[in-house]
PDB file of C-alpha atoms and ligand atoms in Angstrom:
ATOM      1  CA  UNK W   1      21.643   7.050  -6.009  1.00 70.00           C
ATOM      2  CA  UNK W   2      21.170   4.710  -3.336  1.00 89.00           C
ATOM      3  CA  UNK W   3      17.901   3.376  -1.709  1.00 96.00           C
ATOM      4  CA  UNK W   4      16.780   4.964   1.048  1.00 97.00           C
ATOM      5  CA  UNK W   5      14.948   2.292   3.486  1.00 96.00           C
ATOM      6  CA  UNK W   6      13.111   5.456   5.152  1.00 97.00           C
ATOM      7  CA  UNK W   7      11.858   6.909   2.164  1.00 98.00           C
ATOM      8  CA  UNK W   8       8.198   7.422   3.005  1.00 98.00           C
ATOM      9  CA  UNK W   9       6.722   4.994   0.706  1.00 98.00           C
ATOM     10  CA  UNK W  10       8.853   2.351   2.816  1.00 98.00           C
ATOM     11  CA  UNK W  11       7.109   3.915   5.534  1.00 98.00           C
ATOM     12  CA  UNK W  12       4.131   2.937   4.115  1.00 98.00           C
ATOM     13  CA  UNK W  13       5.106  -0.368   3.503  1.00 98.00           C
ATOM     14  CA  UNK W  14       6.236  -0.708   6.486  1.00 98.00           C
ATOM     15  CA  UNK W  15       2.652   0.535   8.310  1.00 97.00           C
ATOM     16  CA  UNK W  16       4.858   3.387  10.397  1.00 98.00           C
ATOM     17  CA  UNK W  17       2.889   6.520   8.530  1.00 97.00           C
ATOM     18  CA  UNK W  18      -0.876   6.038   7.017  1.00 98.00           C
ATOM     19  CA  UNK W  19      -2.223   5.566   3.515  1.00 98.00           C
ATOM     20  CA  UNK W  20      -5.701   5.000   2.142  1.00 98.00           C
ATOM     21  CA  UNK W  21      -5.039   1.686   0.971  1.00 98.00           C
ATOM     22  CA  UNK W  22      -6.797   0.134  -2.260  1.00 98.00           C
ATOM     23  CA  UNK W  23      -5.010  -3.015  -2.939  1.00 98.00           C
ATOM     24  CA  UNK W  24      -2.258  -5.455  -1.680  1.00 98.00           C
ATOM     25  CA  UNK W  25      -0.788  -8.688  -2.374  1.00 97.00           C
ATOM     26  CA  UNK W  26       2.665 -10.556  -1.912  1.00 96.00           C
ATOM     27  CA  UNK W  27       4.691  -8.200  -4.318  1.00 97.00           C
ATOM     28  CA  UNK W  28       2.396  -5.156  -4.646  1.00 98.00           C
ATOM     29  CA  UNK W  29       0.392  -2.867  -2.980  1.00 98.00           C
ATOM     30  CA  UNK W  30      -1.453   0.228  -3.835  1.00 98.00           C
ATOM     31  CA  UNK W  31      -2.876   3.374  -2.298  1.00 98.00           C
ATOM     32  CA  UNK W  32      -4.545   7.071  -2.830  1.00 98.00           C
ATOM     33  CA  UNK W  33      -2.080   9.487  -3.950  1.00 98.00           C
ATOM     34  CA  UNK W  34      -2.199  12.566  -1.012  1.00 98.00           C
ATOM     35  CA  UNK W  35      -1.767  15.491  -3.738  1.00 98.00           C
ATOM     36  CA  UNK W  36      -3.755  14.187  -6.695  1.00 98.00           C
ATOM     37  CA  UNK W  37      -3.268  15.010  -9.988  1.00 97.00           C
ATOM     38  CA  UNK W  38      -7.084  14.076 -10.911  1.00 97.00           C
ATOM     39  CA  UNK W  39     -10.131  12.385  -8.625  1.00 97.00           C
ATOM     40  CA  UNK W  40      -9.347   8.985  -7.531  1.00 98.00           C
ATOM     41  CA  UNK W  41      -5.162   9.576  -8.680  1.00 98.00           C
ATOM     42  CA  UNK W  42      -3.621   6.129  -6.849  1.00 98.00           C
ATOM     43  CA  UNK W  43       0.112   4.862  -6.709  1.00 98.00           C
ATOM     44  CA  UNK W  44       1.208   0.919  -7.384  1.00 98.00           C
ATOM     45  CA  UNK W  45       4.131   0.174  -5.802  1.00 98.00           C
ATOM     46  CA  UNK W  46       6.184  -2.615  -5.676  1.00 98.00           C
ATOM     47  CA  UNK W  47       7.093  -4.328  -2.274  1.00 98.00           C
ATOM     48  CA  UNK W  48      10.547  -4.980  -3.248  1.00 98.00           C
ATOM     49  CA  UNK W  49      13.144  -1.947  -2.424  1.00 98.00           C
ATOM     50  CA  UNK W  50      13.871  -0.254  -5.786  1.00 98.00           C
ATOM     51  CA  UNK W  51      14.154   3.414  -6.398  1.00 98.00           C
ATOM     52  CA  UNK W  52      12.338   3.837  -9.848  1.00 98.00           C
ATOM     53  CA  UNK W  53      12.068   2.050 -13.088  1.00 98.00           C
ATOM     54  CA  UNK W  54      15.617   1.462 -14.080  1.00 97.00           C
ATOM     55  CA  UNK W  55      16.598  -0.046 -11.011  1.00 96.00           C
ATOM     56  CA  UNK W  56      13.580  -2.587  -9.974  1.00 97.00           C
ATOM     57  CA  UNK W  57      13.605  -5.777 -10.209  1.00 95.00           C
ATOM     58  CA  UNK W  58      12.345  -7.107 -13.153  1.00 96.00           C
ATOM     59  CA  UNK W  59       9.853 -10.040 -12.537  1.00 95.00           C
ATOM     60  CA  UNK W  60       8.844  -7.774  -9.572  1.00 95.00           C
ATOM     61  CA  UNK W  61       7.938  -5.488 -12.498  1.00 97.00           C
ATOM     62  CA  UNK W  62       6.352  -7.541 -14.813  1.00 97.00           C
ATOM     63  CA  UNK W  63       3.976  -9.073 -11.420  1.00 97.00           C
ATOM     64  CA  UNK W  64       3.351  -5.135 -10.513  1.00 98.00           C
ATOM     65  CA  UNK W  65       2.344  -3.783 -14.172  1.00 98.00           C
ATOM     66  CA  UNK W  66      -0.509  -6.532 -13.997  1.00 98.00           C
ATOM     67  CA  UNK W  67      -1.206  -4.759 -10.740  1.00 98.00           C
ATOM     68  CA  UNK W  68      -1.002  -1.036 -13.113  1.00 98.00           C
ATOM     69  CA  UNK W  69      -3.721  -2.404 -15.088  1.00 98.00           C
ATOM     70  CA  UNK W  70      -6.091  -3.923 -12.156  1.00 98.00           C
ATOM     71  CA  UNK W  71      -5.941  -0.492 -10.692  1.00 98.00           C
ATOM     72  CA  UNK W  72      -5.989   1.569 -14.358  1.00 98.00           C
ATOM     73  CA  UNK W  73      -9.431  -0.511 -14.992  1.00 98.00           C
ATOM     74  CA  UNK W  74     -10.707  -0.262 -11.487  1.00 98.00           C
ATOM     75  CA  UNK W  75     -10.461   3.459 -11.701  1.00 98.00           C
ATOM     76  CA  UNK W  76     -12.354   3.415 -14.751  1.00 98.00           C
ATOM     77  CA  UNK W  77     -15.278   1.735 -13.655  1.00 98.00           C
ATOM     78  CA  UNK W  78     -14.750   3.323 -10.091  1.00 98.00           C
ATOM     79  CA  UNK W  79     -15.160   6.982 -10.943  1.00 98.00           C
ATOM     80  CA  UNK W  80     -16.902   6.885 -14.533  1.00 98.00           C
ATOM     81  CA  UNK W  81     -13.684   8.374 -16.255  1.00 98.00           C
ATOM     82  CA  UNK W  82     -13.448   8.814 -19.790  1.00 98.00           C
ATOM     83  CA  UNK W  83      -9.776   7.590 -19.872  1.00 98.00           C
ATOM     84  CA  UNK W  84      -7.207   6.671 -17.198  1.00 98.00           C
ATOM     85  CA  UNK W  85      -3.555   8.145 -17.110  1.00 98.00           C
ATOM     86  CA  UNK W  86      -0.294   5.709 -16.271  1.00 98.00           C
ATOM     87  CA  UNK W  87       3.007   7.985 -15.399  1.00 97.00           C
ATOM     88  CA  UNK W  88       5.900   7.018 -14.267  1.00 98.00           C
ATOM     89  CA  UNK W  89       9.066   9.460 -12.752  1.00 97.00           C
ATOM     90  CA  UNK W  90      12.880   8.443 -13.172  1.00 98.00           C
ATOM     91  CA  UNK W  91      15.136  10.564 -11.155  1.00 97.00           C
ATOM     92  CA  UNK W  92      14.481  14.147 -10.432  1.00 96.00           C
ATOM     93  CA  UNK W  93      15.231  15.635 -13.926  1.00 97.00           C
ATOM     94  CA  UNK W  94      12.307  13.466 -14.648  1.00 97.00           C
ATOM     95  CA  UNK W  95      10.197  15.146 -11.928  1.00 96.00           C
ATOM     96  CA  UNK W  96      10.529  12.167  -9.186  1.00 97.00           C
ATOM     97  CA  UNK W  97      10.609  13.002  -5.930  1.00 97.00           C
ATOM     98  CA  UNK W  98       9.892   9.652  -4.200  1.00 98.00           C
ATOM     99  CA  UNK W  99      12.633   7.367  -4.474  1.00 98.00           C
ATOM    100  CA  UNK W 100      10.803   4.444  -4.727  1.00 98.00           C
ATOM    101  CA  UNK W 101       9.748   2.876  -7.512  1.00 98.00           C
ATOM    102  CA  UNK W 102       5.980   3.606  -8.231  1.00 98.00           C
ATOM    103  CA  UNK W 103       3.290   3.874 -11.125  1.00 98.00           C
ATOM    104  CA  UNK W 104       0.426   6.944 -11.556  1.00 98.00           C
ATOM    105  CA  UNK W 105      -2.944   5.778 -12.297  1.00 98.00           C
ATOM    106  CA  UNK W 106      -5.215   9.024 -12.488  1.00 98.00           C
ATOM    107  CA  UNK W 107      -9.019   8.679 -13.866  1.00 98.00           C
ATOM    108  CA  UNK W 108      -9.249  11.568 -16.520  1.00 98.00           C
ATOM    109  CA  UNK W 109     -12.432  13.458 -17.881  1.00 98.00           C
ATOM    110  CA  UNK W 110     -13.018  15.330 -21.143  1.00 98.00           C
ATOM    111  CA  UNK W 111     -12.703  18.610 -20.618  1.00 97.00           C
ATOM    112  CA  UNK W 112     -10.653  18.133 -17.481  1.00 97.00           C
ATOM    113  CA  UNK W 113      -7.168  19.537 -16.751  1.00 97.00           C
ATOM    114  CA  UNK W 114      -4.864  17.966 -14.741  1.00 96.00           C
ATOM    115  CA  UNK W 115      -3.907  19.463 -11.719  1.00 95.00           C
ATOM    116  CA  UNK W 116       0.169  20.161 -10.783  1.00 92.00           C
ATOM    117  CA  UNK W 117       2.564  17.088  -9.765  1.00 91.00           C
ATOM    118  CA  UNK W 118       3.144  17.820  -5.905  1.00 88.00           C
ATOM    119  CA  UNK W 119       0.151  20.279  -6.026  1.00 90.00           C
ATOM    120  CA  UNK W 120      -2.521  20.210  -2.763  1.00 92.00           C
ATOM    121  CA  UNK W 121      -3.472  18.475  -0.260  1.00 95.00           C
ATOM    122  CA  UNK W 122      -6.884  16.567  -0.882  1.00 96.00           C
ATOM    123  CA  UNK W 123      -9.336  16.115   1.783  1.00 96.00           C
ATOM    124  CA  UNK W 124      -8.939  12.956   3.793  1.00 97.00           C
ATOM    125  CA  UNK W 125     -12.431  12.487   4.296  1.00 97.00           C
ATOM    126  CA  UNK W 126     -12.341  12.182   0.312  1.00 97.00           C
ATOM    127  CA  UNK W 127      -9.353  10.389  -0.136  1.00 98.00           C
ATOM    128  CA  UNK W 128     -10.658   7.568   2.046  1.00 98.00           C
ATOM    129  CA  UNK W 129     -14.356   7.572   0.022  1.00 98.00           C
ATOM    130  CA  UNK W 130     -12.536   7.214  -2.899  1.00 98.00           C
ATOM    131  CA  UNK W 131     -10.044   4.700  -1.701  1.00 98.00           C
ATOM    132  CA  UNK W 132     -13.435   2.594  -1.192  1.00 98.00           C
ATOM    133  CA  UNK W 133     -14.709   2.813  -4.869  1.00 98.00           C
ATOM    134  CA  UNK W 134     -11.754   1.452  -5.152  1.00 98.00           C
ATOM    135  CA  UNK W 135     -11.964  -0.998  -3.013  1.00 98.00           C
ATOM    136  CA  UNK W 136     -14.538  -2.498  -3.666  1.00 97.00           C
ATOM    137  CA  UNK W 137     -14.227  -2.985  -7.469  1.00 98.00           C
ATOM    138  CA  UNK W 138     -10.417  -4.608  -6.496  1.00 97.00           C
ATOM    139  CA  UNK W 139     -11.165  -6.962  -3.231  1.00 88.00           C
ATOM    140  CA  UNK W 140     -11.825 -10.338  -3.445  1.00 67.00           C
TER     141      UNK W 140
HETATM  142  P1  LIG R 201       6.884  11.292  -7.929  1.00 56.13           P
HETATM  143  O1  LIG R 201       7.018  12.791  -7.883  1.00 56.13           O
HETATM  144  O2  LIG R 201       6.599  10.700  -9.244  1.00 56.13           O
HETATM  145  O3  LIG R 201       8.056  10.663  -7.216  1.00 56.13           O
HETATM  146  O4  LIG R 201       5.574  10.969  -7.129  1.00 56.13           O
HETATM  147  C1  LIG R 201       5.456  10.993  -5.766  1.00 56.13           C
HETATM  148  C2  LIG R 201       3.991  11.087  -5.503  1.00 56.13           C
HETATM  149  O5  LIG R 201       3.788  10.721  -4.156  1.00 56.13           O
HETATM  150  C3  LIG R 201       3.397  12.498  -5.682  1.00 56.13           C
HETATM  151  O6  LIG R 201       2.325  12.417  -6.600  1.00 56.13           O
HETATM  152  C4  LIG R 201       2.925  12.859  -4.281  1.00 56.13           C
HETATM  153  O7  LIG R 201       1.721  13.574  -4.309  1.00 56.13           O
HETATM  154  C5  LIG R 201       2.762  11.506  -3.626  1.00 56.13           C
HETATM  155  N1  LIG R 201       2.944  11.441  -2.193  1.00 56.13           N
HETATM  156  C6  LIG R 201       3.916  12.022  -1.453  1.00 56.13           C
HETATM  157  N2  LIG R 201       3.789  11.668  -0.154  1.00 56.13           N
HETATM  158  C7  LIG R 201       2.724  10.835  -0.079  1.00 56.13           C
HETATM  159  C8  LIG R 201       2.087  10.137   0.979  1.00 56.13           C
HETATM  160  N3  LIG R 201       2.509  10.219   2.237  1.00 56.13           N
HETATM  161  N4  LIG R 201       1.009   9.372   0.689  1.00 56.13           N
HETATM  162  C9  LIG R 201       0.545   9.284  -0.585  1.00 56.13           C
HETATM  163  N5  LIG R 201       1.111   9.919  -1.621  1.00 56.13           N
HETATM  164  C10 LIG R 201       2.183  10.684  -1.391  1.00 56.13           C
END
């Protein structure tokens, strides 16, 4: 597998298609998933082309995992969860579907199920509310 430089997280890198953006800095940057898993599901990606886990670079990993837990402890704080989720796809027998390289972070609650990889759409009105909790917990 090669990298794609279209794949649509480049696109959001590259600012030509939208995101509700939560967090950036030179090597990563982070944003609301579209089809959440959970409330306040978010993706940290690195900046550097990769397509998943096996093939990144790996000091651009080990700066993006701090990033992982920034956003895993912001979304605890941000939506009250009782535990946060980290996933991570490797090729599409492993359920990936965007070929580049990016980490899960979804709040979960007791007694909550999670909802289907690739399920809905959520609302952008509430995609961009939560994108502030966010926010605002990871700005400085
Ligand atoms: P994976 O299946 O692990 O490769 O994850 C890809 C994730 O990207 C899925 O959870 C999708 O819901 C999500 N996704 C796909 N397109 C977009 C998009 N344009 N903006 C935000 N998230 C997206």
């Amino acid at each position: 597998m090669s990298y794609d430089p279209d794949n649509i997280f480049a696109k959001i890198l590259k600012g030509e298609i939208p995101c509700h953006k939560i967090y950036e800095d030179e090597n990563s940057f982070a944003f609301m998933d579209v089809m959440p898993q959970g409330e306040g599901h978010a993706l940290v990606i690195p900046k550097l082309p990769s397509e998943n886990l096996l093939t990144a670079d790996a000091d651009s990993l080990s700066e993006l995992i701090k990033v992982v837990q920034k956003v895993a402890q912001a979304a605890l704080e941000a939506f009250q969860a009782d535990g946060v989720l980290v996933q991570q796809f490797n090729n599409p027998a492993a359920g990936q579907t965007v070929f580049h390289t990016h980490f899960h972070v979804v709040p979960r609650f007791e007694g909550v199920a999670l909802q289907p990889h690739n399920g809905d759409m959520a609302d952008g009105e509430l995609l961009a509310s939560n994108a502030a909790k966010y926010r605002a917990l990871l700005e400085t």
